[in-house]
Amino acid sequence: MANPPASMGVFFESTADTTACFHCGQPVPKSADYPIRYRQRIEPACCRGCQAVAQTIIDSGQAAYYEHRTALPPTPQDAQSELEKLGLYDLPEIQQSFVRTEPENIREAALILENIVCAACVWLNERHLSQLTGVLSVEINYATRRARVRWDSSQLKLSDILRAIQEIGYVAHPFDASKQEEIFRKERNSAIKRLAIAGLGMMQVMMYALPTYTADPAEMTPDIVALMRWASLILTIPVIFYSAWPFFQGAWRDFRRRTLGMDVPVALGVGSAFLASVWSTFTQQGDVYYDSVNMFIFLLLTGRFLELNARRRSAQAAEELVKLIPAVATRLPDWPARTEEVIPAAQLSPGDFVLIKPGETIPADGKLVDGTTSVVEAMLTGESEPRTKKPSEILIGGTLNQQSPIVMEVEKTGEETRLSAIVRLLDRAQSEKPRIGQLADRAASWFVGLLLLLTAIIAAVWYVIDPEKVFWITVSILVITCPCALGLATPAALTAATGRLTKLGLLTTRGHALEALAQVTDIVFDKTGTLTHGKLTLLGIETAMGYTRDEVLQLAASLEAASEHPIAIAIKQAAGKPVAAAESPVNHPGEGVVGMIEGKCYRLGKPAFAGVSPFESPAHKAATLLALAGPDGLIGWLILGDEIRPDAASAIASLKSHGIRVHLLSGDNQSAAGSVAQSLGISQIRAEALPDDKLAYVKELQAQGCIVGMVGDGINDAPVLAQAQVSIAMGEGTDVAHAAADMVMLGGRLIALSDGIGIARKTRSIIYQNLAWAMGYNLVAIPLAALGHVTPWIAGIGMSASSLLVVLNALRLTHFESATSSRSSTNTPASSHI
């Protein structure tokens, strides 16, 4: 690494194993590659944000800042404050990598939040930011700590939003996958340190407390008791002021905001027990609770540490999607020349040409311009089979180039890519809560206030009955009761379920979708593009006059070589390799094409145009039949049609096995719609249906009390998708359909819908189980503690176990196995368009 400016040499330290970030001074992760161009040399950055900020400072002519500053920011929080003072996060070039621009001055930023410890923290941040003038919406994913904030940039700046988050004790960073990983490691390491201090303190204090419980009172002289108490106090001080400090910080933050969060009863219980013990130690009167305080803190931190890891696992699917985009890309600055330069993928712009070698991940969305290869889209579509990609076909950022080196022209980067759209929709689904979850959140918000009032009443009653028991009973009530489990019941299950569904190829985009899908009684399918592929395909060839199928196909492809008509495209795709074009081809719109091949005249089109008698194929009643004729008459028939998806029949059968009625709506004629319905076993059909007819059909079902799910793909399906209780758009459908839908099938696998219903029903069951446990636990725990049957340390176990059990129960959803995975794995992958 190049040396830093001389004035910074004292502060810029590196070791053989670590390198310091040029901008903020924090360690640079080994996987990070964010170069900063500074005075003819390259300096390292720890994340994309630091790289962008530093490069902007330098490029804007303020490089002297790095020469004259006297110290690096000692912490990431200070670095964040420093950047906000500079106002750089309001610059468009800085926002490019994590802010999405919408019409009419609307912006949407992807952020990472630090210091989020429970569901109440999410509620506080959402409520606080929603009160800012200009903020349109705030969605925070508790499991991943990601926040999405939409605001009107004409009324509010991004730096104002970041400052507002800091005002209530939290820290927000621009979203960056490596930064998120760094924050998680920091959070985990801090949790381990606090847990270790609490564990050591607990063990040592218990050693001093044990003789007071087991020894003969006559042997425990006052000086020995005093010594034990003073030793316990010394050992408890680091546990209180280090291990338990986040609880006190959270409680103080809540008091300042005039709210009652989940840290308040913990801080009151621990703080009051510690202060009472300190008073007893100094006065040598009363009991001490050092052992209970240490044990409670240790058990609570253990529960939170296990919950941290469990939450990480439940959000794994979303995290894997985020990490798909590579850190660097190989740009070809003077294409078609092959001069290569390696740059951060974040610096790619539309119009750049990128070389992607076998085994490398595609860094952005774009169009293949050179080479043919196979691409694995498993992480985005759920399909393990690679797809063949040819020039002019679309490549999706985050997919894997498997076979050959290719060159791509970049079309979309950053927040505009399809991968970012998937992550954005997934975040929204995990942040939005169904009605039962909203009720649980409202209950949790007033739970703490009711708890404090109830505790005061119980304390007053015990003061009359037995004043000596008032204190530890009060502490036990404060400790054992906590709304954490109530607040976690829904988001933990939703995060696990949506993550698993994404891996199976069904993206949940709205929070209510799973709740509605679990109750669905009727599924309505559009035909074209949903049950079928939505494009003409060569279904078969009938030959005549001794010609082979290949000869018929090659002649037809020659006649259509220069045409871009859907029929021509279907024939050329079936032929595979390019063929020589016919001489002097003449297209007759609506009839066919005629041309010369090796000096002979051939005609391809309708039977009358080709000069032959009509032909009917019993196996393809709704298909389009083209006649191919030569100088001597009929050579063969080409049968084209919209092919039914290979897993459609098994998907329909699986839905019926769930007790769901299946309907088919189509704008096609009765013959075409009836043929598809008959082959799939669908009895409820409405053919020649206009968009208004489809909408009326769904409303009629709803009027009968049915819970309707609608599956469609086109612009004409948008109204009926919006009307249904839950709507599913095909991944290769239009953007309008995606906007109206609650779920998106990423890989075009209809069988994923059956898996979705299974997971939705299991998710509903687990949410009810979690809520029942959270409410039942408190209904049992409060009376037991109020009656004096629970000591503070047992209360600590109960509180920790209640939250952990809720998260572990939700994690069962991540192991849901598709009953049809073996059947669907052999299907031909479909393209995914978001």
PDB file of N, CA, C and O in Angstrom, residues 479-502:
ATOM      1  N   VAL A 479     -38.571  -8.266  35.640  1.00  0.00           N
ATOM      2  CA  VAL A 479     -37.636  -9.053  34.838  1.00  0.00           C
ATOM      3  C   VAL A 479     -38.341 -10.107  34.001  1.00  0.00           C
ATOM      4  O   VAL A 479     -38.044 -10.293  32.824  1.00  0.00           O
ATOM      5  N   ILE A 480     -39.292 -10.792  34.611  1.00  0.00           N
ATOM      6  CA  ILE A 480     -39.856 -11.966  33.934  1.00  0.00           C
ATOM      7  C   ILE A 480     -40.815 -11.592  32.814  1.00  0.00           C
ATOM      8  O   ILE A 480     -41.009 -12.330  31.855  1.00  0.00           O
ATOM      9  N   THR A 481     -41.438 -10.404  32.924  1.00  0.00           N
ATOM     10  CA  THR A 481     -42.404  -9.996  31.906  1.00  0.00           C
ATOM     11  C   THR A 481     -41.730  -9.083  30.898  1.00  0.00           C
ATOM     12  O   THR A 481     -41.086  -8.116  31.254  1.00  0.00           O
ATOM     13  N   CYS A 482     -41.900  -9.408  29.648  1.00  0.00           N
ATOM     14  CA  CYS A 482     -41.296  -8.586  28.589  1.00  0.00           C
ATOM     15  C   CYS A 482     -42.073  -8.795  27.298  1.00  0.00           C
ATOM     16  O   CYS A 482     -42.409  -9.935  26.961  1.00  0.00           O
ATOM     17  N   PRO A 483     -42.385  -7.718  26.568  1.00  0.00           N
ATOM     18  CA  PRO A 483     -43.124  -7.870  25.312  1.00  0.00           C
ATOM     19  C   PRO A 483     -42.259  -8.257  24.124  1.00  0.00           C
ATOM     20  O   PRO A 483     -42.725  -8.217  22.992  1.00  0.00           O
ATOM     21  N   CYS A 484     -40.979  -8.597  24.367  1.00  0.00           N
ATOM     22  CA  CYS A 484     -40.090  -8.952  23.243  1.00  0.00           C
ATOM     23  C   CYS A 484     -40.677 -10.092  22.416  1.00  0.00           C
ATOM     24  O   CYS A 484     -40.703 -10.039  21.189  1.00  0.00           O
ATOM     25  N   ALA A 485     -41.129 -11.158  23.118  1.00  0.00           N
ATOM     26  CA  ALA A 485     -41.675 -12.306  22.395  1.00  0.00           C
ATOM     27  C   ALA A 485     -42.896 -11.907  21.584  1.00  0.00           C
ATOM     28  O   ALA A 485     -43.096 -12.370  20.461  1.00  0.00           O
ATOM     29  N   LEU A 486     -43.711 -11.017  22.133  1.00  0.00           N
ATOM     30  CA  LEU A 486     -44.901 -10.552  21.427  1.00  0.00           C
ATOM     31  C   LEU A 486     -44.507  -9.768  20.179  1.00  0.00           C
ATOM     32  O   LEU A 486     -45.098  -9.926  19.111  1.00  0.00           O
ATOM     33  N   GLY A 487     -43.482  -8.916  20.307  1.00  0.00           N
ATOM     34  CA  GLY A 487     -43.034  -8.121  19.166  1.00  0.00           C
ATOM     35  C   GLY A 487     -42.324  -8.932  18.103  1.00  0.00           C
ATOM     36  O   GLY A 487     -42.347  -8.575  16.921  1.00  0.00           O
ATOM     37  N   LEU A 488     -41.694 -10.045  18.510  1.00  0.00           N
ATOM     38  CA  LEU A 488     -40.948 -10.873  17.557  1.00  0.00           C
ATOM     39  C   LEU A 488     -41.806 -11.925  16.880  1.00  0.00           C
ATOM     40  O   LEU A 488     -41.393 -12.498  15.874  1.00  0.00           O
ATOM     41  N   ALA A 489     -42.988 -12.191  17.402  1.00  0.00           N
ATOM     42  CA  ALA A 489     -43.797 -13.320  16.942  1.00  0.00           C
ATOM     43  C   ALA A 489     -44.047 -13.278  15.442  1.00  0.00           C
ATOM     44  O   ALA A 489     -43.882 -14.279  14.740  1.00  0.00           O
ATOM     45  N   THR A 490     -44.431 -12.115  14.911  1.00  0.00           N
ATOM     46  CA  THR A 490     -44.760 -12.004  13.486  1.00  0.00           C
ATOM     47  C   THR A 490     -43.546 -11.775  12.598  1.00  0.00           C
ATOM     48  O   THR A 490     -43.356 -12.502  11.621  1.00  0.00           O
ATOM     49  N   PRO A 491     -42.670 -10.761  12.885  1.00  0.00           N
ATOM     50  CA  PRO A 491     -41.546 -10.517  11.962  1.00  0.00           C
ATOM     51  C   PRO A 491     -40.590 -11.687  11.846  1.00  0.00           C
ATOM     52  O   PRO A 491     -40.034 -11.924  10.771  1.00  0.00           O
ATOM     53  N   ALA A 492     -40.385 -12.441  12.916  1.00  0.00           N
ATOM     54  CA  ALA A 492     -39.480 -13.591  12.843  1.00  0.00           C
ATOM     55  C   ALA A 492     -40.025 -14.634  11.875  1.00  0.00           C
ATOM     56  O   ALA A 492     -39.289 -15.192  11.054  1.00  0.00           O
ATOM     57  N   ALA A 493     -41.331 -14.907  11.949  1.00  0.00           N
ATOM     58  CA  ALA A 493     -41.939 -15.903  11.064  1.00  0.00           C
ATOM     59  C   ALA A 493     -41.977 -15.401   9.622  1.00  0.00           C
ATOM     60  O   ALA A 493     -41.698 -16.156   8.682  1.00  0.00           O
ATOM     61  N   LEU A 494     -42.307 -14.112   9.415  1.00  0.00           N
ATOM     62  CA  LEU A 494     -42.375 -13.569   8.057  1.00  0.00           C
ATOM     63  C   LEU A 494     -41.010 -13.580   7.381  1.00  0.00           C
ATOM     64  O   LEU A 494     -40.887 -13.906   6.200  1.00  0.00           O
ATOM     65  N   THR A 495     -39.964 -13.220   8.135  1.00  0.00           N
ATOM     66  CA  THR A 495     -38.623 -13.194   7.560  1.00  0.00           C
ATOM     67  C   THR A 495     -38.186 -14.586   7.129  1.00  0.00           C
ATOM     68  O   THR A 495     -37.648 -14.784   6.034  1.00  0.00           O
ATOM     69  N   ALA A 496     -38.415 -15.582   7.993  1.00  0.00           N
ATOM     70  CA  ALA A 496     -38.024 -16.951   7.661  1.00  0.00           C
ATOM     71  C   ALA A 496     -38.820 -17.469   6.466  1.00  0.00           C
ATOM     72  O   ALA A 496     -38.266 -18.112   5.559  1.00  0.00           O
ATOM     73  N   ALA A 497     -40.125 -17.193   6.443  1.00  0.00           N
ATOM     74  CA  ALA A 497     -40.984 -17.714   5.373  1.00  0.00           C
ATOM     75  C   ALA A 497     -40.674 -17.069   4.026  1.00  0.00           C
ATOM     76  O   ALA A 497     -40.553 -17.759   3.012  1.00  0.00           O
ATOM     77  N   THR A 498     -40.547 -15.742   3.993  1.00  0.00           N
ATOM     78  CA  THR A 498     -40.274 -15.074   2.717  1.00  0.00           C
ATOM     79  C   THR A 498     -38.899 -15.448   2.184  1.00  0.00           C
ATOM     80  O   THR A 498     -38.710 -15.564   0.970  1.00  0.00           O
ATOM     81  N   GLY A 499     -37.938 -15.652   3.087  1.00  0.00           N
ATOM     82  CA  GLY A 499     -36.616 -16.087   2.647  1.00  0.00           C
ATOM     83  C   GLY A 499     -36.656 -17.455   1.999  1.00  0.00           C
ATOM     84  O   GLY A 499     -36.044 -17.688   0.948  1.00  0.00           O
ATOM     85  N   ARG A 500     -37.398 -18.377   2.608  1.00  0.00           N
ATOM     86  CA  ARG A 500     -37.502 -19.728   2.055  1.00  0.00           C
ATOM     87  C   ARG A 500     -38.263 -19.711   0.725  1.00  0.00           C
ATOM     88  O   ARG A 500     -37.885 -20.401  -0.235  1.00  0.00           O
ATOM     89  N   LEU A 501     -39.322 -18.924   0.644  1.00  0.00           N
ATOM     90  CA  LEU A 501     -40.085 -18.843  -0.602  1.00  0.00           C
ATOM     91  C   LEU A 501     -39.235 -18.283  -1.734  1.00  0.00           C
ATOM     92  O   LEU A 501     -39.351 -18.724  -2.879  1.00  0.00           O
ATOM     93  N   THR A 502     -38.390 -17.305  -1.424  1.00  0.00           N
ATOM     94  CA  THR A 502     -37.519 -16.737  -2.453  1.00  0.00           C
ATOM     95  C   THR A 502     -36.592 -17.798  -3.018  1.00  0.00           C
ATOM     96  O   THR A 502     -36.352 -17.857  -4.230  1.00  0.00           O
TER      97      THR A 502
END
